[in-house]
PDB file of C-alpha atoms and ligand atoms in Angstrom:
ATOM      1  CA  MET A   1      -0.219  -0.158   0.034  1.00 76.00           C
ATOM      2  CA  ALA A   2       1.495   3.537  -1.280  1.00 84.00           C
ATOM      3  CA  LYS A   3      -0.306   6.692  -1.767  1.00 91.00           C
ATOM      4  CA  LEU A   4       1.439   8.643  -4.389  1.00 97.00           C
ATOM      5  CA  ASN A   5       0.791  12.294  -5.334  1.00 98.00           C
ATOM      6  CA  ILE A   6       0.620  11.393  -9.426  1.00 98.00           C
ATOM      7  CA  ASN A   7      -0.275  14.469 -11.463  1.00 98.00           C
ATOM      8  CA  GLY A   8      -1.044  16.595  -8.546  1.00 97.00           C
ATOM      9  CA  LYS A   9      -3.686  14.273  -7.167  1.00 97.00           C
ATOM     10  CA  LEU A  10      -3.534  11.671  -4.228  1.00 96.00           C
ATOM     11  CA  ARG A  11      -3.095   7.839  -5.217  1.00 95.00           C
ATOM     12  CA  ASP A  12      -3.677   4.772  -2.937  1.00 94.00           C
ATOM     13  CA  VAL A  13      -2.358   2.226  -4.706  1.00 95.00           C
ATOM     14  CA  GLN A  14      -1.614  -1.602  -3.885  1.00 94.00           C
ATOM     15  CA  VAL A  15       0.936  -3.147  -4.007  1.00 95.00           C
ATOM     16  CA  GLU A  16       4.792  -4.749  -2.928  1.00 96.00           C
ATOM     17  CA  SER A  17       7.309  -1.944  -1.657  1.00 96.00           C
ATOM     18  CA  ASP A  18      10.158  -3.404  -4.339  1.00 97.00           C
ATOM     19  CA  THR A  19       7.161  -3.274  -7.330  1.00 97.00           C
ATOM     20  CA  PRO A  20       8.915   0.219  -9.774  1.00 98.00           C
ATOM     21  CA  LEU A  21       7.480   3.103  -9.810  1.00 98.00           C
ATOM     22  CA  LEU A  22       6.613   3.244 -13.813  1.00 98.00           C
ATOM     23  CA  TRP A  23       3.825  -0.190 -13.746  1.00 98.00           C
ATOM     24  CA  VAL A  24       2.619   1.298 -11.043  1.00 98.00           C
ATOM     25  CA  ILE A  25       2.413   4.652 -13.462  1.00 98.00           C
ATOM     26  CA  ARG A  26       0.851   2.443 -16.015  1.00 98.00           C
ATOM     27  CA  GLU A  27      -0.886  -0.620 -14.190  1.00 97.00           C
ATOM     28  CA  GLN A  28      -2.694   0.773 -11.564  1.00 96.00           C
ATOM     29  CA  VAL A  29      -3.044   4.211 -12.224  1.00 97.00           C
ATOM     30  CA  GLY A  30      -3.496   3.431 -16.004  1.00 97.00           C
ATOM     31  CA  LEU A  31      -1.176   5.976 -17.411  1.00 98.00           C
ATOM     32  CA  THR A  32       0.206   4.700 -20.160  1.00 98.00           C
ATOM     33  CA  GLY A  33       2.127   7.310 -21.795  1.00 98.00           C
ATOM     34  CA  THR A  34       5.419   6.607 -19.666  1.00 98.00           C
ATOM     35  CA  LYS A  35       7.418   3.128 -21.363  1.00 98.00           C
ATOM     36  CA  TYR A  36       8.694   0.912 -20.616  1.00 98.00           C
ATOM     37  CA  GLY A  37      12.264   0.340 -22.882  1.00 98.00           C
ATOM     38  CA  CYS A  38      14.643  -1.306 -20.662  1.00 98.00           C
ATOM     39  CA  GLY A  39      14.069  -1.971 -17.746  1.00 98.00           C
ATOM     40  CA  VAL A  40      17.275  -0.917 -16.418  1.00 98.00           C
ATOM     41  CA  ALA A  41      17.674   2.946 -16.639  1.00 98.00           C
ATOM     42  CA  GLN A  42      19.414   3.055 -19.352  1.00 98.00           C
ATOM     43  CA  CYS A  43      17.279   4.230 -22.166  1.00 98.00           C
ATOM     44  CA  GLY A  44      14.906   6.656 -20.487  1.00 98.00           C
ATOM     45  CA  ALA A  45      11.819   5.614 -21.868  1.00 98.00           C
ATOM     46  CA  CYS A  46       9.900   5.110 -18.254  1.00 98.00           C
ATOM     47  CA  SER A  47      11.668   9.024 -17.797  1.00 98.00           C
ATOM     48  CA  VAL A  48       9.323  11.185 -15.134  1.00 98.00           C
ATOM     49  CA  HIS A  49       9.785  14.542 -12.728  1.00 98.00           C
ATOM     50  CA  ILE A  50       9.583  13.628  -8.450  1.00 98.00           C
ATOM     51  CA  ASN A  51       9.873  17.081  -7.411  1.00 98.00           C
ATOM     52  CA  GLY A  52      10.985  18.802 -11.146  1.00 96.00           C
ATOM     53  CA  GLU A  53      14.466  15.984 -11.046  1.00 97.00           C
ATOM     54  CA  VAL A  54      13.429  13.382 -14.387  1.00 98.00           C
ATOM     55  CA  ARG A  55      13.957  10.518 -13.180  1.00 98.00           C
ATOM     56  CA  ARG A  56      13.842   7.026 -14.251  1.00 98.00           C
ATOM     57  CA  SER A  57      10.598   5.577 -13.596  1.00 98.00           C
ATOM     58  CA  CYS A  58      11.178   1.563 -13.684  1.00 98.00           C
ATOM     59  CA  SER A  59      14.187   1.346 -11.846  1.00 98.00           C
ATOM     60  CA  ILE A  60      12.895   3.147  -9.236  1.00 98.00           C
ATOM     61  CA  PRO A  61      10.832   1.149  -6.115  1.00 98.00           C
ATOM     62  CA  VAL A  62       7.672   2.552  -5.089  1.00 97.00           C
ATOM     63  CA  GLY A  63       8.633   1.951  -1.534  1.00 96.00           C
ATOM     64  CA  SER A  64      11.468   4.649  -2.063  1.00 97.00           C
ATOM     65  CA  ILE A  65       9.376   7.482  -2.914  1.00 97.00           C
ATOM     66  CA  LYS A  66       8.133   9.582  -0.119  1.00 94.00           C
ATOM     67  CA  ALA A  67       5.513  10.645   1.803  1.00 90.00           C
ATOM     68  CA  GLY A  68       5.062  14.812  -0.064  1.00 92.00           C
ATOM     69  CA  ASP A  69       6.857  14.005  -3.324  1.00 97.00           C
ATOM     70  CA  ARG A  70       5.568  14.859  -6.609  1.00 98.00           C
ATOM     71  CA  ILE A  71       5.588  12.565  -9.109  1.00 98.00           C
ATOM     72  CA  VAL A  72       4.805  14.171 -12.999  1.00 98.00           C
ATOM     73  CA  THR A  73       4.472  12.343 -15.724  1.00 98.00           C
ATOM     74  CA  ILE A  74       3.763  13.304 -19.503  1.00 98.00           C
ATOM     75  CA  GLU A  75      -0.308  13.354 -18.586  1.00 98.00           C
ATOM     76  CA  GLY A  76       0.636  16.190 -16.075  1.00 98.00           C
ATOM     77  CA  LEU A  77       3.348  18.033 -17.789  1.00 97.00           C
ATOM     78  CA  SER A  78       1.368  20.881 -18.287  1.00 96.00           C
ATOM     79  CA  ALA A  79      -2.622  21.483 -19.631  1.00 90.00           C
ATOM     80  CA  ASN A  80      -3.930  20.887 -23.476  1.00 93.00           C
ATOM     81  CA  SER A  81      -0.147  20.126 -23.999  1.00 94.00           C
ATOM     82  CA  SER A  82       1.161  23.584 -23.715  1.00 95.00           C
ATOM     83  CA  HIS A  83       4.342  23.386 -22.243  1.00 96.00           C
ATOM     84  CA  PRO A  84       6.862  24.889 -24.625  1.00 97.00           C
ATOM     85  CA  VAL A  85       8.633  21.538 -25.029  1.00 98.00           C
ATOM     86  CA  GLN A  86       5.560  20.363 -26.423  1.00 98.00           C
ATOM     87  CA  LYS A  87       4.464  22.897 -28.496  1.00 98.00           C
ATOM     88  CA  ALA A  88       8.226  22.857 -30.193  1.00 98.00           C
ATOM     89  CA  TRP A  89       8.134  18.605 -30.465  1.00 98.00           C
ATOM     90  CA  ALA A  90       4.400  19.633 -32.243  1.00 98.00           C
ATOM     91  CA  ALA A  91       6.095  22.166 -34.425  1.00 98.00           C
ATOM     92  CA  LEU A  92       8.706  20.357 -35.535  1.00 98.00           C
ATOM     93  CA  ASP A  93       7.364  17.099 -35.573  1.00 98.00           C
ATOM     94  CA  VAL A  94       9.884  16.100 -33.457  1.00 98.00           C
ATOM     95  CA  PRO A  95       8.881  12.200 -33.171  1.00 98.00           C
ATOM     96  CA  GLN A  96       9.781   9.027 -35.413  1.00 98.00           C
ATOM     97  CA  CYS A  97       7.973   6.117 -34.374  1.00 98.00           C
ATOM     98  CA  GLY A  98       7.351   8.507 -30.815  1.00 98.00           C
ATOM     99  CA  TYR A  99       8.000   5.396 -28.148  1.00 98.00           C
ATOM    100  CA  CYS A 100      10.950   7.034 -26.814  1.00 98.00           C
ATOM    101  CA  GLN A 101       9.329  10.059 -26.874  1.00 98.00           C
ATOM    102  CA  SER A 102       7.795  11.113 -23.852  1.00 98.00           C
ATOM    103  CA  GLY A 103      10.757  10.532 -21.626  1.00 98.00           C
ATOM    104  CA  GLN A 104      12.910  13.287 -24.501  1.00 98.00           C
ATOM    105  CA  ILE A 105      10.245  15.630 -23.447  1.00 98.00           C
ATOM    106  CA  MET A 106      10.502  14.897 -19.823  1.00 98.00           C
ATOM    107  CA  ALA A 107      13.770  15.307 -19.593  1.00 98.00           C
ATOM    108  CA  ALA A 108      14.475  18.067 -21.756  1.00 98.00           C
ATOM    109  CA  ALA A 109      11.398  19.749 -19.668  1.00 98.00           C
ATOM    110  CA  ALA A 110      13.281  19.022 -16.999  1.00 98.00           C
ATOM    111  CA  LEU A 111      17.157  20.394 -18.520  1.00 98.00           C
ATOM    112  CA  LEU A 112      15.829  23.489 -19.856  1.00 97.00           C
ATOM    113  CA  ASN A 113      14.319  24.127 -16.018  1.00 96.00           C
ATOM    114  CA  LYS A 114      17.534  24.108 -14.019  1.00 97.00           C
ATOM    115  CA  ASN A 115      19.446  25.861 -17.979  1.00 97.00           C
ATOM    116  CA  PRO A 116      17.070  27.559 -19.593  1.00 97.00           C
ATOM    117  CA  ASN A 117      19.502  28.405 -22.564  1.00 95.00           C
ATOM    118  CA  PRO A 118      21.309  24.939 -23.316  1.00 98.00           C
ATOM    119  CA  SER A 119      24.166  24.758 -26.024  1.00 97.00           C
ATOM    120  CA  ASP A 120      24.236  21.607 -27.882  1.00 97.00           C
ATOM    121  CA  LYS A 121      26.733  20.275 -25.353  1.00 97.00           C
ATOM    122  CA  ASP A 122      24.485  21.015 -22.587  1.00 98.00           C
ATOM    123  CA  ILE A 123      21.674  18.851 -24.067  1.00 98.00           C
ATOM    124  CA  ASP A 124      23.731  15.637 -25.297  1.00 97.00           C
ATOM    125  CA  GLU A 125      25.837  16.055 -21.730  1.00 97.00           C
ATOM    126  CA  ALA A 126      22.179  16.054 -20.297  1.00 97.00           C
ATOM    127  CA  MET A 127      20.207  13.849 -22.073  1.00 97.00           C
ATOM    128  CA  THR A 128      21.198  10.536 -22.128  1.00 97.00           C
ATOM    129  CA  ASN A 129      17.350   9.526 -23.466  1.00 98.00           C
ATOM    130  CA  ILE A 130      18.082   7.081 -26.823  1.00 98.00           C
ATOM    131  CA  CYS A 131      16.099   6.684 -29.689  1.00 98.00           C
ATOM    132  CA  ARG A 132      16.468   3.872 -31.581  1.00 98.00           C
ATOM    133  CA  CYS A 133      14.500   6.055 -34.373  1.00 98.00           C
ATOM    134  CA  GLY A 134      17.561   8.662 -34.293  1.00 98.00           C
ATOM    135  CA  THR A 135      15.709  11.887 -33.849  1.00 98.00           C
ATOM    136  CA  TYR A 136      17.766  13.576 -31.719  1.00 98.00           C
ATOM    137  CA  GLN A 137      18.837  16.261 -34.294  1.00 98.00           C
ATOM    138  CA  ARG A 138      15.429  16.736 -34.303  1.00 98.00           C
ATOM    139  CA  ILE A 139      15.296  16.561 -30.744  1.00 98.00           C
ATOM    140  CA  ARG A 140      18.411  19.389 -30.656  1.00 98.00           C
ATOM    141  CA  ALA A 141      16.626  21.715 -33.030  1.00 98.00           C
ATOM    142  CA  GLY A 142      13.341  21.475 -30.372  1.00 98.00           C
ATOM    143  CA  VAL A 143      15.074  22.508 -26.866  1.00 98.00           C
ATOM    144  CA  HIS A 144      16.599  25.329 -28.689  1.00 98.00           C
ATOM    145  CA  MET A 145      12.902  26.409 -30.270  1.00 98.00           C
ATOM    146  CA  ALA A 146      11.799  25.255 -26.771  1.00 98.00           C
ATOM    147  CA  ALA A 147      13.959  28.020 -24.718  1.00 97.00           C
ATOM    148  CA  VAL A 148      14.002  30.135 -26.823  1.00 96.00           C
ATOM    149  CA  ALA A 149      10.125  29.971 -26.699  1.00 94.00           C
ATOM    150  CA  ALA A 150       9.861  30.211 -22.693  1.00 91.00           C
ATOM    151  CA  ALA A 151      12.532  33.047 -22.762  1.00 90.00           C
ATOM    152  CA  ALA A 152       9.789  35.228 -24.730  1.00 88.00           C
ATOM    153  CA  LYS A 153       7.381  34.166 -22.648  1.00 82.00           C
ATOM    154  CA  ASP A 154       8.868  34.532 -19.483  1.00 80.00           C
ATOM    155  CA  GLY A 155      10.166  38.695 -20.870  1.00 78.00           C
ATOM    156  CA  ARG A 156      14.275  36.929 -21.562  1.00 73.00           C
ATOM    157  CA  ILE A 157      16.629  38.531 -23.970  1.00 56.00           C
ATOM    158  CA  GLY A 158      18.571  35.839 -25.261  1.00 52.00           C
ATOM    159  CA  ALA A 159      18.924  33.278 -27.833  1.00 51.00           C
ATOM    160  CA  PRO A 160      19.933  29.971 -26.975  1.00 51.00           C
ATOM    161  CA  ALA A 161      23.788  29.472 -26.471  1.00 55.00           C
ATOM    162  CA  ASP A 162      24.462  27.689 -29.673  1.00 50.00           C
ATOM    163  CA  ARG A 163      22.009  26.601 -32.583  1.00 50.00           C
ATOM    164  CA  LYS A 164      24.175  24.094 -34.584  1.00 51.00           C
ATOM    165  CA  SER A 165      21.204  21.871 -34.915  1.00 53.00           C
ATOM    166  CA  LYS A 166      18.713  21.321 -38.332  1.00 48.00           C
ATOM    167  CA  ALA A 167      15.920  19.546 -37.777  1.00 50.00           C
TER     168      ALA A 167
HETATM  169  S1  LIG B 201      12.814   1.626 -18.979  1.00 64.09           S
HETATM  170 FE1  LIG B 201      13.475   2.642 -17.581  1.00 64.09          FE
HETATM  171  S2  LIG B 201      15.237   3.592 -18.719  1.00 64.09           S
HETATM  172 FE2  LIG B 201      14.641   2.474 -19.779  1.00 64.09          FE
HETATM  173  S1  LIG B 202      11.566   8.285 -32.054  1.00 64.09           S
HETATM  174 FE1  LIG B 202      11.269   6.136 -32.648  1.00 64.09          FE
HETATM  175  S2  LIG B 202      12.258   5.573 -30.408  1.00 64.09           S
HETATM  176 FE2  LIG B 202      12.473   7.724 -30.854  1.00 64.09          FE
END
């Protein structure tokens, strides 16, 4: 039994404490945007935010989640897919098959929270999510587009540190 705050709602779930958070999110709560890829914290398909940090939910036992921890999945990132990263992904047609992309978006959103103006190098270092379709160039371009949009929205002046990426 665990009480989890997922996307701002408290959920009571009946699971063993060593159950990976990913399976609770998908099977107990029914939020299937978060994907299973490798199961060993390597690919990033299962990425969610916990207290604003990107985490790989396949490798987090639900028993390690503390009361008050805030879990956010792709479904809770924004209302109506309006997060700047989601808008940039749509504008640039970033996904190919799409399987890795909710994890990519969660990783990108967490990166921009910490570093609102990342370079390509910053993106490559922070986002180690695997895309078997090889959409990395569009992912970088999407992060830069989202950074510009977020800066404009916040009234900040400036362009991304470099914009070498081409979609
Ligand atoms: S499924 Fe969690 S990192 Fe691959
Ligand atoms: S878009 Fe297919 S795995 Fe990334």
